[in-house]
CSV table of N, CA and C and ligand atoms in Angstrom, one decimal:
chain,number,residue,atom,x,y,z
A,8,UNK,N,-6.7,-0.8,9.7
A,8,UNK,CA,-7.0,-0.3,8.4
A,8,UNK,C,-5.8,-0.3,7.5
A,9,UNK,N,-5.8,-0.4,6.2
A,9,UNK,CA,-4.9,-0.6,5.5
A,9,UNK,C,-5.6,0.5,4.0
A,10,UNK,N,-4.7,1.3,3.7
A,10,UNK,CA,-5.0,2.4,2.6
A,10,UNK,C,-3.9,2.1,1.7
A,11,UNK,N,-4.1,1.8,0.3
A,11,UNK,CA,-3.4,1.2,-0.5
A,11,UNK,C,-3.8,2.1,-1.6
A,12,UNK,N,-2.6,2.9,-2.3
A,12,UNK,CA,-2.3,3.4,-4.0
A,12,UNK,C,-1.9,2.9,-4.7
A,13,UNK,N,-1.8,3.3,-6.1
A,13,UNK,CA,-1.0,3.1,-7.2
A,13,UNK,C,-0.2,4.5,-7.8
A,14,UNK,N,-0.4,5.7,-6.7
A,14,UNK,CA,0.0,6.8,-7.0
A,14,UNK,C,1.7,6.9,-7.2
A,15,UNK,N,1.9,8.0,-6.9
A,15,UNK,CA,3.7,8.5,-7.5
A,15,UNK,C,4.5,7.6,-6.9
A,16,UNK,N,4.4,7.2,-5.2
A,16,UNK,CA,4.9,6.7,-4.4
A,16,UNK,C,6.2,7.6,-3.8
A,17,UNK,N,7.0,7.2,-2.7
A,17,UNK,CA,7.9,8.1,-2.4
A,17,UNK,C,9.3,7.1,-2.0
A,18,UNK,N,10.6,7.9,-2.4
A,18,UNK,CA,11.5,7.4,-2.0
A,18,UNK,C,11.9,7.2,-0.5
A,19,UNK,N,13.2,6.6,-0.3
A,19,UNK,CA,13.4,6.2,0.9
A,19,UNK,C,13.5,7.3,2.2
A,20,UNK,N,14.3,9.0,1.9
A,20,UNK,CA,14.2,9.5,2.5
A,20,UNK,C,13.1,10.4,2.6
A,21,UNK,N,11.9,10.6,1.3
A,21,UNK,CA,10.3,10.3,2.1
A,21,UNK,C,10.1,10.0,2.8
A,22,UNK,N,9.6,8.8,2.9
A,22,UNK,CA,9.3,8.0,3.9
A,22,UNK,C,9.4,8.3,5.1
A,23,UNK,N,10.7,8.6,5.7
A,23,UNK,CA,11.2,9.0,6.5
A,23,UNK,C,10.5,10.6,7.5
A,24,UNK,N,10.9,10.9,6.7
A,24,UNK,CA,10.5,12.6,6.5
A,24,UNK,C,9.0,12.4,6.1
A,25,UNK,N,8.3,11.7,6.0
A,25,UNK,CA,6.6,11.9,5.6
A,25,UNK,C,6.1,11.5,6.8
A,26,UNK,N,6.5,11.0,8.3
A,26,UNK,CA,6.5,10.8,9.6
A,26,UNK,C,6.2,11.4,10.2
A,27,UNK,N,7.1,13.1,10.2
A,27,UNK,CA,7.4,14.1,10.6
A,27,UNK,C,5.9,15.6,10.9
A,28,UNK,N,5.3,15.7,11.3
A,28,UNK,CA,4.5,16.9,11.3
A,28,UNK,C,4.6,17.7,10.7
A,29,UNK,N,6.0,18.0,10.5
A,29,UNK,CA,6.2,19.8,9.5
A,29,UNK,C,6.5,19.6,8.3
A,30,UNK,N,6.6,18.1,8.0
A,30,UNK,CA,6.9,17.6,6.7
A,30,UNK,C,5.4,17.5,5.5
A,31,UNK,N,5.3,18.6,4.7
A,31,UNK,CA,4.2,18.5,3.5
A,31,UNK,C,4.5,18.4,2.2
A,32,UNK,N,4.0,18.2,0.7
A,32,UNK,CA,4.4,18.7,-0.5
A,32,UNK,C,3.1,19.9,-0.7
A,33,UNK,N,2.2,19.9,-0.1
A,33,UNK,CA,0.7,20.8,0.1
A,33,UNK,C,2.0,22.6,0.3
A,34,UNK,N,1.6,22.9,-0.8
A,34,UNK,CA,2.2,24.4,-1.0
A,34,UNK,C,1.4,25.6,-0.1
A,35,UNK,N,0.2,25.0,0.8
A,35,UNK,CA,-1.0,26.5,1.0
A,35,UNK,C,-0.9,26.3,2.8
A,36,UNK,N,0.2,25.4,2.8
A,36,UNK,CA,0.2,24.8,4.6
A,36,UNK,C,1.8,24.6,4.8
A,37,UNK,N,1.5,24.4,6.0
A,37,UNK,CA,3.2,24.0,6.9
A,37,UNK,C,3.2,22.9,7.2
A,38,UNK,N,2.3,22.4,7.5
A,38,UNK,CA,2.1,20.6,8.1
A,38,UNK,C,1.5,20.2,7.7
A,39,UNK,N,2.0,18.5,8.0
A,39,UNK,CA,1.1,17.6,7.4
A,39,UNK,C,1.1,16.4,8.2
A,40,UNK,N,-0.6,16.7,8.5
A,40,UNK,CA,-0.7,16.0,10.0
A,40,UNK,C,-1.3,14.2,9.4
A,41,UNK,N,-1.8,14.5,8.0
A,41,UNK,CA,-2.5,13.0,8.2
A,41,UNK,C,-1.6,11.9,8.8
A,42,UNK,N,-0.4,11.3,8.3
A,42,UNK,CA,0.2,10.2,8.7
A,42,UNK,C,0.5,10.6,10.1
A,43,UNK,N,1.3,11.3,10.7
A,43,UNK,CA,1.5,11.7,11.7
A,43,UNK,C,0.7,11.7,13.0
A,44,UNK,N,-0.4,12.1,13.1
A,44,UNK,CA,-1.6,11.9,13.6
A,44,UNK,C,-2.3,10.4,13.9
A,45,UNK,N,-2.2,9.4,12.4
A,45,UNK,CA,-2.9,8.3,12.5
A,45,UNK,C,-1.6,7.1,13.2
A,46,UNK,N,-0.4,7.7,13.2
A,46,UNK,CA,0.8,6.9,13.7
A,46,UNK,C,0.5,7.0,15.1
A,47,UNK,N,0.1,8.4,15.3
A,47,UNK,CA,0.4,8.2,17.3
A,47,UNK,C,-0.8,7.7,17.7
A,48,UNK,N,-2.2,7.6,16.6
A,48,UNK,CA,-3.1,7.2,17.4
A,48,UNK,C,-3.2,5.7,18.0
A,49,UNK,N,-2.1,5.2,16.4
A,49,UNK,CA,-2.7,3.6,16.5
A,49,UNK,C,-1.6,3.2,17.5
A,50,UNK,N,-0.6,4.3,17.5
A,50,UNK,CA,0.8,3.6,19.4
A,50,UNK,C,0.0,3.9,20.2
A,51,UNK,N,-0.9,5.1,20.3
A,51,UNK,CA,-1.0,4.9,21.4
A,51,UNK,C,-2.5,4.2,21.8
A,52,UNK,N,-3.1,3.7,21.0
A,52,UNK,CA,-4.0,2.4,21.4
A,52,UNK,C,-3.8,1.1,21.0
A,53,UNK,N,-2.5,0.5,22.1
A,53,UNK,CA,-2.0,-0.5,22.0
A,53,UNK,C,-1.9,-1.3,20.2
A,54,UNK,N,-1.7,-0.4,19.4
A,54,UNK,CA,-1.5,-0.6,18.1
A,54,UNK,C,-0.3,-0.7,17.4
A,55,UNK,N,-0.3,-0.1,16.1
A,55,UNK,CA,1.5,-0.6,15.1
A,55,UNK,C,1.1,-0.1,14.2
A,56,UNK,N,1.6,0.7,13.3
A,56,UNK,CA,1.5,1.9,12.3
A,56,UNK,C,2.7,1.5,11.3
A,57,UNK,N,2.2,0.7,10.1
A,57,UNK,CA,3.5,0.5,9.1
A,57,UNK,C,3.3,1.1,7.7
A,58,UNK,N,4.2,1.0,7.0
A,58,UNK,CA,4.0,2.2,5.6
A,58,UNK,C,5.3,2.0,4.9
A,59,UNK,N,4.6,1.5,3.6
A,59,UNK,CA,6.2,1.0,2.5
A,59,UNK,C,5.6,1.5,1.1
A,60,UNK,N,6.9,2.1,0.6
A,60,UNK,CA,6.4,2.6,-0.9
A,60,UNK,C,7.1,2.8,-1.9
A,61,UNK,N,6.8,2.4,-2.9
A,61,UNK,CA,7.9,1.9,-4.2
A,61,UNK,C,7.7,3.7,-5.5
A,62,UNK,N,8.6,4.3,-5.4
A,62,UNK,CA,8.4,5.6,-6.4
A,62,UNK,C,8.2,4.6,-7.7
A,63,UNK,N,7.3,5.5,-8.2
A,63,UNK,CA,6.1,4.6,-9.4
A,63,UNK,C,5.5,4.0,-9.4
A,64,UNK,N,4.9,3.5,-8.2
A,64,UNK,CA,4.2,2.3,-8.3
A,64,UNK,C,3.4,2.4,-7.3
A,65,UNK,N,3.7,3.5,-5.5
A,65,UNK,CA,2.7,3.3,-5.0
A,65,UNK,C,2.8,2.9,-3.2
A,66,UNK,N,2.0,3.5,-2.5
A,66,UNK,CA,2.0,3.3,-1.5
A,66,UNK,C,1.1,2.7,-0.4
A,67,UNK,N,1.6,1.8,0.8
A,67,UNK,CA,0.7,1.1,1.1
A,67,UNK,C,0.7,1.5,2.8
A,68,UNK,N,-0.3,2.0,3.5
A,68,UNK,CA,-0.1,2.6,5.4
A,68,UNK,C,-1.0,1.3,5.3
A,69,UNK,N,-0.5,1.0,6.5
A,69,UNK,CA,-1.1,0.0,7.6
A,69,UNK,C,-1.4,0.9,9.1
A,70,UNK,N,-2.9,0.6,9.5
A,70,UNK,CA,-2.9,0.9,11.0
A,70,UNK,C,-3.5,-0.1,11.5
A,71,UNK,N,-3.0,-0.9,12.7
A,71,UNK,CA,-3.8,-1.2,13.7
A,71,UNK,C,-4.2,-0.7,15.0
A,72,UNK,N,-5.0,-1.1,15.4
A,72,UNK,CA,-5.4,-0.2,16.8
A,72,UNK,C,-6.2,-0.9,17.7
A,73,UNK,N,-6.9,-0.6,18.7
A,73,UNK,CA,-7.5,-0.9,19.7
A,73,UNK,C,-8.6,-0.4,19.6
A,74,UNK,N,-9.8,-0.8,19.0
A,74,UNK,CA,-11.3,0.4,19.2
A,74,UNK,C,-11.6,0.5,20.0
A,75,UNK,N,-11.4,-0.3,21.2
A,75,UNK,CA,-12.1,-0.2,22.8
A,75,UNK,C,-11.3,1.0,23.4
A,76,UNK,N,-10.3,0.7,23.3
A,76,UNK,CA,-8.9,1.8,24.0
A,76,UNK,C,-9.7,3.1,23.8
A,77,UNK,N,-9.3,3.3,25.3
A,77,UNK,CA,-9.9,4.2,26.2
A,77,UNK,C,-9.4,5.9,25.3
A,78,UNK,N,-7.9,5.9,24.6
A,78,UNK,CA,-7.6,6.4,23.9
A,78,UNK,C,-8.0,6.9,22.8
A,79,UNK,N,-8.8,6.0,22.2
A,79,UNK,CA,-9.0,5.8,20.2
A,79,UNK,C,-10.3,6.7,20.2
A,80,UNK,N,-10.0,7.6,19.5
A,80,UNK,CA,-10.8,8.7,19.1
A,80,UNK,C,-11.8,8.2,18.5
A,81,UNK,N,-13.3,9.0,17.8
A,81,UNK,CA,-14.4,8.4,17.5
A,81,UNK,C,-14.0,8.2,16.2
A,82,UNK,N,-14.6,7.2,15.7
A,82,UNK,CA,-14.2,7.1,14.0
A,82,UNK,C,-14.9,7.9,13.3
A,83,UNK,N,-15.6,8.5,13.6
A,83,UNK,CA,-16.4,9.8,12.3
A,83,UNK,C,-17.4,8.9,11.2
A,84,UNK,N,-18.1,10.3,10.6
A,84,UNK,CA,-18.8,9.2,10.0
A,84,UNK,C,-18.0,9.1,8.7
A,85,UNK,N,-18.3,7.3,8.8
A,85,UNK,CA,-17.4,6.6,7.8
A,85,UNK,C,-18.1,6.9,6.6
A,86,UNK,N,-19.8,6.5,6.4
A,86,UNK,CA,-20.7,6.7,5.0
A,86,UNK,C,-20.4,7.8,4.8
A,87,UNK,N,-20.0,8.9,5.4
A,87,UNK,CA,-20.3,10.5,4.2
A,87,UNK,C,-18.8,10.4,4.2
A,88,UNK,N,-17.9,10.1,4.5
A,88,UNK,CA,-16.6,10.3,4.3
A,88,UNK,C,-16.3,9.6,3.2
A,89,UNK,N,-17.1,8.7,3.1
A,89,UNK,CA,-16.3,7.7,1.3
A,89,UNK,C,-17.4,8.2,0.6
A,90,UNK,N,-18.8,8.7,0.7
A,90,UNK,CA,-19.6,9.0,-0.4
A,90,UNK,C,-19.0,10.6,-0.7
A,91,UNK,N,-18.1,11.7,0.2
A,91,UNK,CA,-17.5,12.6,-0.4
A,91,UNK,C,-16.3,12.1,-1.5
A,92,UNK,N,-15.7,10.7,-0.7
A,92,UNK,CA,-14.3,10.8,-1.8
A,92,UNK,C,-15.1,10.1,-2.8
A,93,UNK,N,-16.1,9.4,-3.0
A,93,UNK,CA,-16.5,8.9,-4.4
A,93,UNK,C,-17.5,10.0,-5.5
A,94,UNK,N,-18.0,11.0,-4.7
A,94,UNK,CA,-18.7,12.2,-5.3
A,94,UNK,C,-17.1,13.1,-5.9
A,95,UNK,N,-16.4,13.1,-5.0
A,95,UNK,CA,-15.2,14.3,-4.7
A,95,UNK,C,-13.9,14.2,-5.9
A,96,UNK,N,-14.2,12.7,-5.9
A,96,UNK,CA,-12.5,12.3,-7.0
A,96,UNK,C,-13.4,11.2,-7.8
A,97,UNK,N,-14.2,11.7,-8.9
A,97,UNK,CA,-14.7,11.2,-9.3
A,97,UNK,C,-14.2,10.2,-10.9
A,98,UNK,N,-13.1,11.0,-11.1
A,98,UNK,CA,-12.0,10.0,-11.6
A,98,UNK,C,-11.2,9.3,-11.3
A,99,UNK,N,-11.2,8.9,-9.9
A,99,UNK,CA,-10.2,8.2,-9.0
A,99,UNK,C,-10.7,6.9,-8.8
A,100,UNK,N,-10.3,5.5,-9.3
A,100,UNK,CA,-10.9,4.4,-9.2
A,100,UNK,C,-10.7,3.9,-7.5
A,101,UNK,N,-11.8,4.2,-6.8
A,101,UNK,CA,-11.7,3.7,-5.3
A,101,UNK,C,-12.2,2.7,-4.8
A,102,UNK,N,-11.5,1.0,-4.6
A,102,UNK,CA,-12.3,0.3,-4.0
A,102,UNK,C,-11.9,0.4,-2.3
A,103,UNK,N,-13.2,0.0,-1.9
A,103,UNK,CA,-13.7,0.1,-0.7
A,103,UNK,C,-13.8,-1.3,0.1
A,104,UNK,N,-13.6,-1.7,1.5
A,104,UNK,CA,-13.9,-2.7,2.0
A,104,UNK,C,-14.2,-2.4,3.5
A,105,UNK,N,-15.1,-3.0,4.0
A,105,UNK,CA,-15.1,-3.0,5.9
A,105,UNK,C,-15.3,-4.4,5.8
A,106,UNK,N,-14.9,-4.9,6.7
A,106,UNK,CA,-15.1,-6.3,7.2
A,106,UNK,C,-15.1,-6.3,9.0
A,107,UNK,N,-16.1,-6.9,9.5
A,107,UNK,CA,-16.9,-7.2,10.7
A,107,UNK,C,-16.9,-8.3,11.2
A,108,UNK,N,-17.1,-9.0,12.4
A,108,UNK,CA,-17.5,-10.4,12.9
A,108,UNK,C,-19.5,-9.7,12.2
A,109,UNK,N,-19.6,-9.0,11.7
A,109,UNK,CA,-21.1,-9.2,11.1
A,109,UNK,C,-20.6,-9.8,9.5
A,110,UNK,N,-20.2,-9.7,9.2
A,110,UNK,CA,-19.8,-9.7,7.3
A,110,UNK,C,-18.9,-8.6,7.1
A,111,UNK,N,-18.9,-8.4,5.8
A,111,UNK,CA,-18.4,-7.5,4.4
A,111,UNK,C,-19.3,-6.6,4.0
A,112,UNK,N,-18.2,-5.1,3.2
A,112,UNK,CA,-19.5,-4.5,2.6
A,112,UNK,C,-18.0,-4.1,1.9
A,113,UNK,N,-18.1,-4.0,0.7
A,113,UNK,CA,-17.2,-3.7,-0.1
A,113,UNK,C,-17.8,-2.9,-1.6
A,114,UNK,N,-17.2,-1.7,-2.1
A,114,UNK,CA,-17.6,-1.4,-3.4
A,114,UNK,C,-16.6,-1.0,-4.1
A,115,UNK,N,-16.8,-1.0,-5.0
A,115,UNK,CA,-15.5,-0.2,-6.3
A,115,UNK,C,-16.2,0.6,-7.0
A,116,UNK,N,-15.9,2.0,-7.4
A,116,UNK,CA,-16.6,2.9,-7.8
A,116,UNK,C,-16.1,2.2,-9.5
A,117,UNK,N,-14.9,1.5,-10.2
A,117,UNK,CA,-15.1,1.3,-11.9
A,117,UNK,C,-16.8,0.4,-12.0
A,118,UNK,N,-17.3,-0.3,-10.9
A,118,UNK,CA,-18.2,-1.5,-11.5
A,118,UNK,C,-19.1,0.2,-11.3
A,119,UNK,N,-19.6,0.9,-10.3
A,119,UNK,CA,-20.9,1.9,-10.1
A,119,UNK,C,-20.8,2.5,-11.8
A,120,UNK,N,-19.4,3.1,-12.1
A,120,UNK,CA,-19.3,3.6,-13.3
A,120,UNK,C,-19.7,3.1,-14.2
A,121,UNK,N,-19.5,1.7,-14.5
A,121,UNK,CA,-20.1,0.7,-15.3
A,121,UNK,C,-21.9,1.0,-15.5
A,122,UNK,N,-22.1,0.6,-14.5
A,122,UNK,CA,-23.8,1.1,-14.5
A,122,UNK,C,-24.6,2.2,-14.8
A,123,UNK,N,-23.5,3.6,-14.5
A,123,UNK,CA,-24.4,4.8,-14.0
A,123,UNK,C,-23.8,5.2,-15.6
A,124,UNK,N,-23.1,5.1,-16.7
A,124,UNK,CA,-22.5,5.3,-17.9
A,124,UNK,C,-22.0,6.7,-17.7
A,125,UNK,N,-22.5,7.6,-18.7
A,125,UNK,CA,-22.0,9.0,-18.5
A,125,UNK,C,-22.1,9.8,-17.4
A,126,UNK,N,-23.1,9.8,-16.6
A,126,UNK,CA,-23.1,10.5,-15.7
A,126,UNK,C,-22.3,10.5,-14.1
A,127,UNK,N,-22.0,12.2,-14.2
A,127,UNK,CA,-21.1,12.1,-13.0
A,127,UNK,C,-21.9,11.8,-11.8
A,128,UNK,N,-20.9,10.6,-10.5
A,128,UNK,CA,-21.3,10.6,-9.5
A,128,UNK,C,-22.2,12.0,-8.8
A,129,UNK,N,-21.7,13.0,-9.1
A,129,UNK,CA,-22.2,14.2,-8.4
A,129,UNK,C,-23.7,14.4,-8.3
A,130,UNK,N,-24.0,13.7,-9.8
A,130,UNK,CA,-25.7,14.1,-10.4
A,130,UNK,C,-26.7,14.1,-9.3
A,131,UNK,N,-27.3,14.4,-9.2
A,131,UNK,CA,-28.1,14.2,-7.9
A,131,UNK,C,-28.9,12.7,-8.0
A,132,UNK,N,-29.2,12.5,-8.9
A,132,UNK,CA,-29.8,10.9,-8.7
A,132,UNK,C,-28.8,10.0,-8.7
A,133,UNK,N,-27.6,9.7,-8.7
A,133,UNK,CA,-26.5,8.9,-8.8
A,133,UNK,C,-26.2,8.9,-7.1
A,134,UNK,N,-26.2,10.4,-7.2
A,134,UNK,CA,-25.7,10.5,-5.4
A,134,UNK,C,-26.3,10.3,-4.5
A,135,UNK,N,-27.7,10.3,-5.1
A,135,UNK,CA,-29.1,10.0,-3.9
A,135,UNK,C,-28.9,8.1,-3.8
A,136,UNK,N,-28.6,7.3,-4.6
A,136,UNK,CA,-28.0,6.2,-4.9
A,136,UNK,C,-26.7,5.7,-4.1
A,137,UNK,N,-26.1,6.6,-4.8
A,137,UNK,CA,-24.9,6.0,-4.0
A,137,UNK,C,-24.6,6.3,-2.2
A,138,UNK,N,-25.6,7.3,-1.9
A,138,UNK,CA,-25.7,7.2,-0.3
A,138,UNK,C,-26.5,6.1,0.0
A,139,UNK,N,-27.7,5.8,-0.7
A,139,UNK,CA,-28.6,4.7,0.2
A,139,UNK,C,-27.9,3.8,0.2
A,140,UNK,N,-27.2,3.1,-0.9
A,140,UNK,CA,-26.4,2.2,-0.9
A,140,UNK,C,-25.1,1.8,0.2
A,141,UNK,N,-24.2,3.5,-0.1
A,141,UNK,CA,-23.3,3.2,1.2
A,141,UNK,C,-24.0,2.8,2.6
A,142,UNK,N,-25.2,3.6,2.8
A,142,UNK,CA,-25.5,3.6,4.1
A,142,UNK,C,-26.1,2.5,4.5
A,143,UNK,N,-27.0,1.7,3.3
A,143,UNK,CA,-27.4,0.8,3.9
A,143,UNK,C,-26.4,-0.4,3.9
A,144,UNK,N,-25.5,-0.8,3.4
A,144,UNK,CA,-24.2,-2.2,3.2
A,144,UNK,C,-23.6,-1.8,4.6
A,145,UNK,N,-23.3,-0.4,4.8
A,145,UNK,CA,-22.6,-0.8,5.8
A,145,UNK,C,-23.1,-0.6,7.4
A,146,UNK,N,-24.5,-0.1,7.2
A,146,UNK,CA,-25.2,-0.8,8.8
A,146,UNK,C,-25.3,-2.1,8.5
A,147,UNK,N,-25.6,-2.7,7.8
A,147,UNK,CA,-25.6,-4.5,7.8
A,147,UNK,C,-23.7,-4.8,8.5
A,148,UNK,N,-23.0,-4.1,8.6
A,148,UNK,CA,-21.7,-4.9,8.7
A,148,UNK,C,-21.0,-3.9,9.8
A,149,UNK,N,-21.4,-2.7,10.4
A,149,UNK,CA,-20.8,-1.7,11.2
A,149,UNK,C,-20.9,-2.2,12.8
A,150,UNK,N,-19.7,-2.5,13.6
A,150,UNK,CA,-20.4,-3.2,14.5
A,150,UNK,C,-20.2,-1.9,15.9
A,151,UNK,N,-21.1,-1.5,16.8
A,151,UNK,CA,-21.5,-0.3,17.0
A,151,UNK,C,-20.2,-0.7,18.7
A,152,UNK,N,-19.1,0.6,19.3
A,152,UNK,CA,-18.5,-0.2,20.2
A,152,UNK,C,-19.5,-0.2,21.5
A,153,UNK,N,-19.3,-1.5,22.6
A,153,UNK,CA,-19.9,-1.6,23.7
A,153,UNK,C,-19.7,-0.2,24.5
B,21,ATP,N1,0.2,8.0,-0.4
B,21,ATP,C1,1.1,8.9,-0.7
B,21,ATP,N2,1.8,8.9,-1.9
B,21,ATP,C2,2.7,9.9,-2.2
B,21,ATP,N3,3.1,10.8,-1.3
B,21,ATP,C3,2.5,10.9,-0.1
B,21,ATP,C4,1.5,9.9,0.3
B,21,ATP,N4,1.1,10.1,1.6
B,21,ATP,C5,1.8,11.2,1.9
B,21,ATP,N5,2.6,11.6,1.0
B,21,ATP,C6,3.6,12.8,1.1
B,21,ATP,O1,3.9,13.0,2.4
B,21,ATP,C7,3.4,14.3,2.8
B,21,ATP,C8,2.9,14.3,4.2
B,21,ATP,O2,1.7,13.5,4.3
B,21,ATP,P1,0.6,13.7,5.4
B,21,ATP,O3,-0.6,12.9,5.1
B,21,ATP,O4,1.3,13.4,6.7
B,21,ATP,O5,0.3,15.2,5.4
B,21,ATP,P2,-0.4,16.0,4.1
B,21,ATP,O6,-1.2,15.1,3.3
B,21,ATP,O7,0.7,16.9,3.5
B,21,ATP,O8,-1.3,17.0,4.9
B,21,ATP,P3,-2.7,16.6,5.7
B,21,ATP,O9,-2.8,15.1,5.8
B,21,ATP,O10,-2.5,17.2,7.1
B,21,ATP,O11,-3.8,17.2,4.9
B,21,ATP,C9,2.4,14.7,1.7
B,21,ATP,O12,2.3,16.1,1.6
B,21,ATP,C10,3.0,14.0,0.5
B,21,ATP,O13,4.1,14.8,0.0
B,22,MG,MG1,-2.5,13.6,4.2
């Protein structure tokens, strides 16, 4: 998986220090487990964990991993997890992609906005939409493990 910004980005000894567990800028906590967490998952299922990032411009994590590995935690559910960050950050231009030996399901929340005009994702008929949508693109492409 590959998670790509255009946010603040971080300098070199970031980077470094954004590795670290006890390392946050989150003022209401001590740690900060996202990166740290998705690093040991993808070593330790015969994976590689990379991350480069230019201050102004933006940052880019790479994980690969093993989905069979006896190790690799369940992936959760993926449709309510991006229909929260598309309900949740609803000013946040988010495109989306899964790719499968089934196909592609890919969305960008600027084109939904294009269609749905003034109304917030949250509205309830936007959102009743944009789940059937998520949910049904990506059973066409989700490939279930053996
Ligand atoms: N994409 C990013 N762009 C800019 N800064 C980042 C980015 N990702 C992480 N950071 C910085 O690194 C810190 C640690 O990131 P990490 O995801 O490990 O933990 P967190 O986000 O602080 O907490 P958690 O993920 O546990 O909620 C962040 O608080 C932030 O300061
Ligand atoms: Mg995080």
């Amino acid at each position: 998986m590959t998670v790509e910004d255009d946010g603040t980005g971080m300098d070199r000894r970031t980077l470094v220090k954004v590795q670290d567990p006890f390392f946050t800028s989150k003022n209401f906590k001590k740690v900060g487990l996202g990166i740290p967490l998705l690093k040991a998952t993808a070593q330790s299922c015969r994976g590689n964990f990379r991350i480069s990032s230019r201050v102004g411009h933006g940052t880019k994590v790479r994980a690969r991993l093993q989905k069979s590995h006896v190790d690799c935690p369940p992936l959760g559910d993926l449709r309510e997890t991006l229909l929260s960050l598309l309900v949740g950050f609803d000013r946040i231009n988010i495109r989306f992609a899964y790719q499968s030996e089934k196909g592609e399901f890919a969305l960008a929340s600027e084109e939904i906005r294009g269609q749905v005009g003034d109304l917030h994702f949250s509205h309830p008929e936007i959102q009743r939409f944009l789940k059937g949508y998520i949910h049904e693109g990506l059973a066409r492409v989700l490939v279930p493990l053996a």
